[in-house]
Amino acid sequence: MNIILYTVICALVIAFLLGVLLGLFKKIFHVDTDPKVQQVRDALSGANCGGCGMAGCDAFAGAVVKGDAPSNGCVAGGAKCATKIAEILGQAGVELKPKVAFLACNGTKDCAQNKGEYIGIQTCKAANLVMNGTKKCSFGCIGLGDCIKVCPFGALSLGENGLPVIDYSKCVACGKCTTVCPKHLIKLIDADTKGAIARCSNHSDNKPQIKKDCSVGCFKCGICAKKCPEQAIDVTSGIPNVNYAKCTSCGECVKSCPDKVLVLAQDILK
């Protein structure tokens, strides 16, 4: 009985001493934090998506107050969040132009030929490392859904055609899908983009092979550039590149493209 009593007393004494030491350490090593950090943190979306380029919302809040990150850096929070942060910091409102993800590939399972059956680790990254993708078109979407898995907002799903489908009502342009895609097929574009845009990333100049590998691959014919009345299309890189300062969305390039590579952005960014 005495042993149990002594054990309890010793445990209480040790606990008391540890509590006193922890209190002293907290006081000695206390670092004052700017109250604005917590205010900014409360104004954020709390998604911890990493779209700001930081490890999470806490890191971003601290960086914003220090001046190491822009007040409009929270893409998940959007313009409303940027306005709140600007008010907390006593800054003028900063304009945040909304962006969304865009898949620059239209090589569905019916259009793009597969190299064969892939039975390795079912990720795009693995398939790309092992065999440079599953499709004969080395530029095409692998379709194993790495982008879908990393999207924290559920804005991506795999369509029946084998390609990722973007739900623009949920996409906040956090950028996670753009960084995880080994083929770099997903890019962020302005949500209000109007004009022609190419759904292909095949920069090869081997025309016969392009058509053999993917029936909707850009054939590098240059008809789109020739038909454009505003001369807004440049094809020197192998993929139609549209100058939106000139493009009037007339649709002539879309109608003339034999491979249906070009579409009007406003028709798909809904």
Short mmCIF file of C-alpha atoms in Angstrom, two decimals:
data_model
loop_
_atom_site.label_atom_id
_atom_site.label_comp_id
_atom_site.label_asym_id
_atom_site.label_seq_id
_atom_site.Cartn_x
_atom_site.Cartn_y
_atom_site.Cartn_z
CA MET A 1 0.00 0.00 0.00
CA ASN A 2 2.84 2.37 0.90
CA ILE A 3 4.52 1.65 -2.46
CA ILE A 4 1.38 2.63 -4.33
CA LEU A 5 1.04 5.81 -2.27
CA TYR A 6 4.67 6.77 -2.81
CA THR A 7 4.31 6.10 -6.54
CA VAL A 8 1.26 8.36 -6.79
CA ILE A 9 3.00 11.14 -4.81
CA CYS A 10 6.13 10.92 -6.98
CA ALA A 11 4.02 11.03 -10.14
CA LEU A 12 2.18 14.12 -8.91
CA VAL A 13 5.45 15.85 -7.97
CA ILE A 14 6.99 15.05 -11.35
CA ALA A 15 3.86 16.26 -13.15
CA PHE A 16 3.92 19.49 -11.13
CA LEU A 17 7.60 20.09 -11.88
CA LEU A 18 7.07 19.40 -15.58
CA GLY A 19 4.14 21.81 -15.63
CA VAL A 20 6.26 24.52 -13.98
CA LEU A 21 9.12 23.90 -16.42
CA LEU A 22 6.81 24.01 -19.44
CA GLY A 23 5.35 27.27 -18.18
CA LEU A 24 8.82 28.75 -17.77
CA PHE A 25 9.91 27.56 -21.21
CA LYS A 26 6.79 29.04 -22.76
CA LYS A 27 7.49 32.37 -21.10
CA ILE A 28 11.20 32.38 -21.92
CA PHE A 29 10.82 31.32 -25.55
CA HIS A 30 7.55 33.13 -26.27
CA VAL A 31 7.45 34.83 -29.65
CA ASP A 32 4.97 37.62 -30.18
CA THR A 33 2.83 37.08 -33.26
CA ASP A 34 1.15 39.76 -35.27
CA PRO A 35 -2.63 39.57 -34.64
CA LYS A 36 -3.11 40.25 -38.34
CA VAL A 37 -1.78 36.76 -39.09
CA GLN A 38 -4.77 35.16 -37.39
CA GLN A 39 -7.14 37.65 -39.01
CA VAL A 40 -5.77 36.77 -42.45
CA ARG A 41 -5.92 33.07 -41.59
CA ASP A 42 -9.60 33.40 -40.67
CA ALA A 43 -10.30 35.15 -43.99
CA LEU A 44 -8.83 32.30 -46.05
CA SER A 45 -10.83 29.46 -47.54
CA GLY A 46 -9.17 26.89 -45.30
CA ALA A 47 -8.75 24.46 -48.18
CA ASN A 48 -4.99 24.02 -47.62
CA CYS A 49 -4.84 23.29 -51.36
CA GLY A 50 -1.38 24.75 -51.94
CA GLY A 51 -2.57 26.85 -54.85
CA CYS A 52 -0.85 29.87 -53.29
CA GLY A 53 2.50 28.11 -53.53
CA MET A 54 2.77 27.70 -49.76
CA ALA A 55 2.60 24.60 -47.56
CA GLY A 56 -0.87 25.57 -46.38
CA CYS A 57 -3.14 28.35 -45.17
CA ASP A 58 -1.11 29.01 -41.99
CA ALA A 59 2.10 29.48 -43.95
CA PHE A 60 0.35 31.71 -46.46
CA ALA A 61 -1.18 33.92 -43.76
CA GLY A 62 2.23 34.50 -42.18
CA ALA A 63 3.83 35.22 -45.55
CA VAL A 64 1.12 37.72 -46.52
CA VAL A 65 1.51 39.73 -43.32
CA LYS A 66 5.31 39.75 -43.76
CA GLY A 67 4.91 40.94 -47.32
CA ASP A 68 6.36 37.76 -48.81
CA ALA A 69 3.12 36.78 -50.57
CA PRO A 70 0.47 38.80 -52.44
CA SER A 71 -2.85 39.51 -50.77
CA ASN A 72 -4.65 37.98 -53.76
CA GLY A 73 -2.64 34.76 -53.62
CA CYS A 74 -5.46 32.57 -52.27
CA VAL A 75 -6.95 31.25 -55.49
CA ALA A 76 -9.47 29.11 -53.64
CA GLY A 77 -10.86 32.14 -51.80
CA GLY A 78 -11.13 34.23 -54.94
CA ALA A 79 -11.79 37.95 -55.18
CA LYS A 80 -13.86 38.10 -51.98
CA CYS A 81 -11.00 36.65 -49.94
CA ALA A 82 -8.47 38.98 -51.59
CA THR A 83 -10.61 42.00 -50.71
CA LYS A 84 -10.86 40.93 -47.06
CA ILE A 85 -7.11 40.44 -46.77
CA ALA A 86 -6.45 43.80 -48.41
CA GLU A 87 -8.72 45.45 -45.85
CA ILE A 88 -6.93 43.73 -42.96
CA LEU A 89 -3.56 44.89 -44.27
CA GLY A 90 -4.83 48.38 -45.00
CA GLN A 91 -4.13 48.04 -48.71
CA ALA A 92 -6.15 49.09 -51.69
CA GLY A 93 -8.25 46.32 -53.16
CA VAL A 94 -6.27 43.99 -55.42
CA GLU A 95 -7.96 42.65 -58.52
CA LEU A 96 -7.94 38.88 -58.84
CA LYS A 97 -8.73 37.60 -62.29
CA PRO A 98 -10.41 34.18 -61.98
CA LYS A 99 -8.72 31.29 -63.75
CA VAL A 100 -9.71 27.72 -64.49
CA ALA A 101 -7.99 24.54 -65.61
CA PHE A 102 -8.01 23.54 -69.27
CA LEU A 103 -7.07 20.15 -70.74
CA ALA A 104 -5.10 20.59 -73.96
CA CYS A 105 -5.83 17.12 -75.32
CA ASN A 106 -8.78 15.63 -77.16
CA GLY A 107 -7.31 12.18 -77.69
CA THR A 108 -10.13 10.03 -76.33
CA LYS A 109 -9.86 6.25 -76.14
CA ASP A 110 -11.73 6.07 -79.45
CA CYS A 111 -9.38 8.47 -81.22
CA ALA A 112 -5.92 7.83 -79.77
CA GLN A 113 -4.28 4.44 -80.30
CA ASN A 114 -2.86 2.60 -77.29
CA LYS A 115 0.62 1.09 -77.32
CA GLY A 116 -0.71 -2.03 -75.66
CA GLU A 117 -2.10 -3.17 -72.33
CA TYR A 118 -0.42 -1.45 -69.39
CA ILE A 119 -0.42 -3.58 -66.23
CA GLY A 120 1.99 -1.60 -64.06
CA ILE A 121 1.26 0.81 -61.22
CA GLN A 122 -1.96 2.56 -62.17
CA THR A 123 -0.75 6.16 -62.11
CA CYS A 124 0.09 8.51 -64.96
CA LYS A 125 3.49 9.19 -63.40
CA ALA A 126 4.42 5.51 -63.32
CA ALA A 127 3.16 4.82 -66.85
CA ASN A 128 5.08 7.81 -68.13
CA LEU A 129 8.30 6.65 -66.49
CA VAL A 130 7.95 3.05 -67.66
CA MET A 131 6.77 3.50 -71.24
CA ASN A 132 6.40 7.23 -71.90
CA GLY A 133 2.65 6.98 -71.54
CA THR A 134 0.08 4.41 -72.60
CA LYS A 135 -0.76 5.93 -75.98
CA LYS A 136 1.16 5.89 -79.24
CA CYS A 137 0.91 9.68 -79.20
CA SER A 138 3.67 10.50 -76.73
CA PHE A 139 2.03 13.89 -76.06
CA GLY A 140 -1.43 12.49 -75.21
CA CYS A 141 -3.29 12.19 -71.93
CA ILE A 142 -2.44 8.93 -70.19
CA GLY A 143 -5.85 8.84 -68.51
CA LEU A 144 -5.01 7.13 -65.22
CA GLY A 145 -6.32 10.05 -63.20
CA ASP A 146 -3.41 11.53 -61.24
CA CYS A 147 -5.01 14.94 -61.72
CA ILE A 148 -8.34 13.65 -60.40
CA LYS A 149 -6.76 12.22 -57.27
CA VAL A 150 -4.99 15.45 -56.27
CA CYS A 151 -7.89 17.85 -56.88
CA PRO A 152 -9.05 18.97 -53.39
CA PHE A 153 -12.31 20.43 -54.72
CA GLY A 154 -13.69 17.44 -56.63
CA ALA A 155 -13.63 19.43 -59.86
CA LEU A 156 -12.16 16.58 -61.93
CA SER A 157 -13.62 13.23 -62.88
CA LEU A 158 -12.83 10.61 -65.49
CA GLY A 159 -15.17 10.70 -68.44
CA GLU A 160 -16.45 7.70 -70.35
CA ASN A 161 -14.16 8.73 -73.20
CA GLY A 162 -11.08 8.12 -71.03
CA LEU A 163 -10.20 11.80 -70.52
CA PRO A 164 -10.51 13.94 -67.37
CA VAL A 165 -13.63 16.09 -67.28
CA ILE A 166 -13.42 19.49 -65.57
CA ASP A 167 -16.40 20.80 -63.60
CA TYR A 168 -15.99 24.56 -63.98
CA SER A 169 -18.50 25.25 -61.22
CA LYS A 170 -16.02 23.71 -58.76
CA CYS A 171 -12.60 24.53 -60.26
CA VAL A 172 -10.78 27.32 -58.40
CA ALA A 173 -7.49 27.09 -60.32
CA CYS A 174 -5.45 25.84 -57.38
CA GLY A 175 -3.02 24.41 -59.93
CA LYS A 176 -2.50 20.99 -58.36
CA CYS A 177 -3.65 19.21 -61.50
CA THR A 178 -1.24 21.23 -63.63
CA THR A 179 1.78 20.21 -61.57
CA VAL A 180 0.94 16.51 -61.25
CA CYS A 181 0.29 15.86 -64.96
CA PRO A 182 3.49 14.27 -66.35
CA LYS A 183 2.58 15.39 -69.87
CA HIS A 184 1.83 18.98 -68.76
CA LEU A 185 -1.48 18.87 -70.60
CA ILE A 186 -3.46 20.89 -68.07
CA LYS A 187 -2.89 24.61 -67.91
CA LEU A 188 -4.58 27.51 -66.17
CA ILE A 189 -6.34 30.04 -68.36
CA ASP A 190 -8.50 33.08 -67.64
CA ALA A 191 -12.06 32.01 -66.86
CA ASP A 192 -13.40 34.69 -69.19
CA THR A 193 -11.21 33.68 -72.14
CA LYS A 194 -13.01 34.25 -75.43
CA GLY A 195 -11.63 33.02 -78.70
CA ALA A 196 -10.19 29.88 -80.27
CA ILE A 197 -8.12 27.46 -78.22
CA ALA A 198 -6.34 24.25 -79.23
CA ARG A 199 -7.22 20.93 -77.64
CA CYS A 200 -3.96 19.27 -78.66
CA SER A 201 -0.38 19.36 -77.40
CA ASN A 202 1.36 17.28 -80.07
CA HIS A 203 4.32 19.36 -81.23
CA SER A 204 5.72 16.65 -83.50
CA ASP A 205 6.21 17.53 -87.17
CA ASN A 206 5.83 13.91 -88.33
CA LYS A 207 2.45 14.40 -90.01
CA PRO A 208 1.79 10.80 -91.13
CA GLN A 209 2.59 9.48 -87.67
CA ILE A 210 0.33 12.05 -85.99
CA LYS A 211 -2.72 10.87 -87.92
CA LYS A 212 -1.78 7.24 -87.36
CA ASP A 213 -1.50 7.70 -83.59
CA CYS A 214 -4.49 9.99 -83.05
CA SER A 215 -7.28 10.78 -85.48
CA VAL A 216 -7.90 14.18 -83.86
CA GLY A 217 -4.26 15.23 -83.48
CA CYS A 218 -3.17 18.58 -84.93
CA PHE A 219 -1.91 17.83 -88.45
CA LYS A 220 0.10 21.09 -88.74
CA CYS A 221 -1.74 22.03 -91.94
CA GLY A 222 -1.85 25.71 -91.03
CA ILE A 223 -5.32 26.20 -92.51
CA CYS A 224 -6.51 27.88 -89.30
CA ALA A 225 -3.86 30.59 -89.60
CA LYS A 226 -4.65 31.13 -93.28
CA LYS A 227 -8.40 31.38 -92.69
CA CYS A 228 -8.15 33.79 -89.74
CA PRO A 229 -9.24 37.24 -90.99
CA GLU A 230 -7.47 38.95 -88.08
CA GLN A 231 -4.19 37.04 -88.47
CA ALA A 232 -4.47 36.12 -84.80
CA ILE A 233 -3.08 32.57 -85.08
CA ASP A 234 0.57 31.53 -85.08
CA VAL A 235 1.50 27.90 -85.77
CA THR A 236 5.29 28.13 -85.68
CA SER A 237 5.42 26.12 -82.45
CA GLY A 238 3.47 23.28 -84.06
CA ILE A 239 0.28 24.04 -82.14
CA PRO A 240 -2.08 26.92 -83.01
CA ASN A 241 -1.27 29.77 -80.65
CA VAL A 242 -4.00 32.42 -80.52
CA ASN A 243 -3.41 36.11 -79.89
CA TYR A 244 -6.52 37.01 -77.91
CA ALA A 245 -5.88 40.71 -78.34
CA LYS A 246 -6.67 40.17 -82.04
CA CYS A 247 -9.11 37.25 -81.93
CA THR A 248 -12.76 38.24 -82.42
CA SER A 249 -14.27 34.77 -81.90
CA CYS A 250 -15.49 34.72 -85.49
CA GLY A 251 -15.05 30.95 -85.52
CA GLU A 252 -13.54 30.73 -89.01
CA CYS A 253 -10.56 28.73 -87.72
CA VAL A 254 -12.83 26.35 -85.82
CA LYS A 255 -14.94 25.69 -88.93
CA SER A 256 -11.93 25.23 -91.19
CA CYS A 257 -9.88 22.92 -88.92
CA PRO A 258 -10.05 19.44 -90.52
CA ASP A 259 -9.00 17.75 -87.27
CA LYS A 260 -11.45 19.66 -85.04
CA VAL A 261 -8.54 20.67 -82.84
CA LEU A 262 -9.77 24.23 -82.31
CA VAL A 263 -12.80 25.18 -80.28
CA LEU A 264 -14.11 28.47 -78.93
CA ALA A 265 -13.08 28.76 -75.29
CA GLN A 266 -16.35 30.39 -74.25
CA ASP A 267 -18.22 27.31 -75.50
CA ILE A 268 -16.46 24.97 -73.09
CA LEU A 269 -15.66 27.20 -70.10
CA LYS A 270 -19.20 27.07 -68.76
#
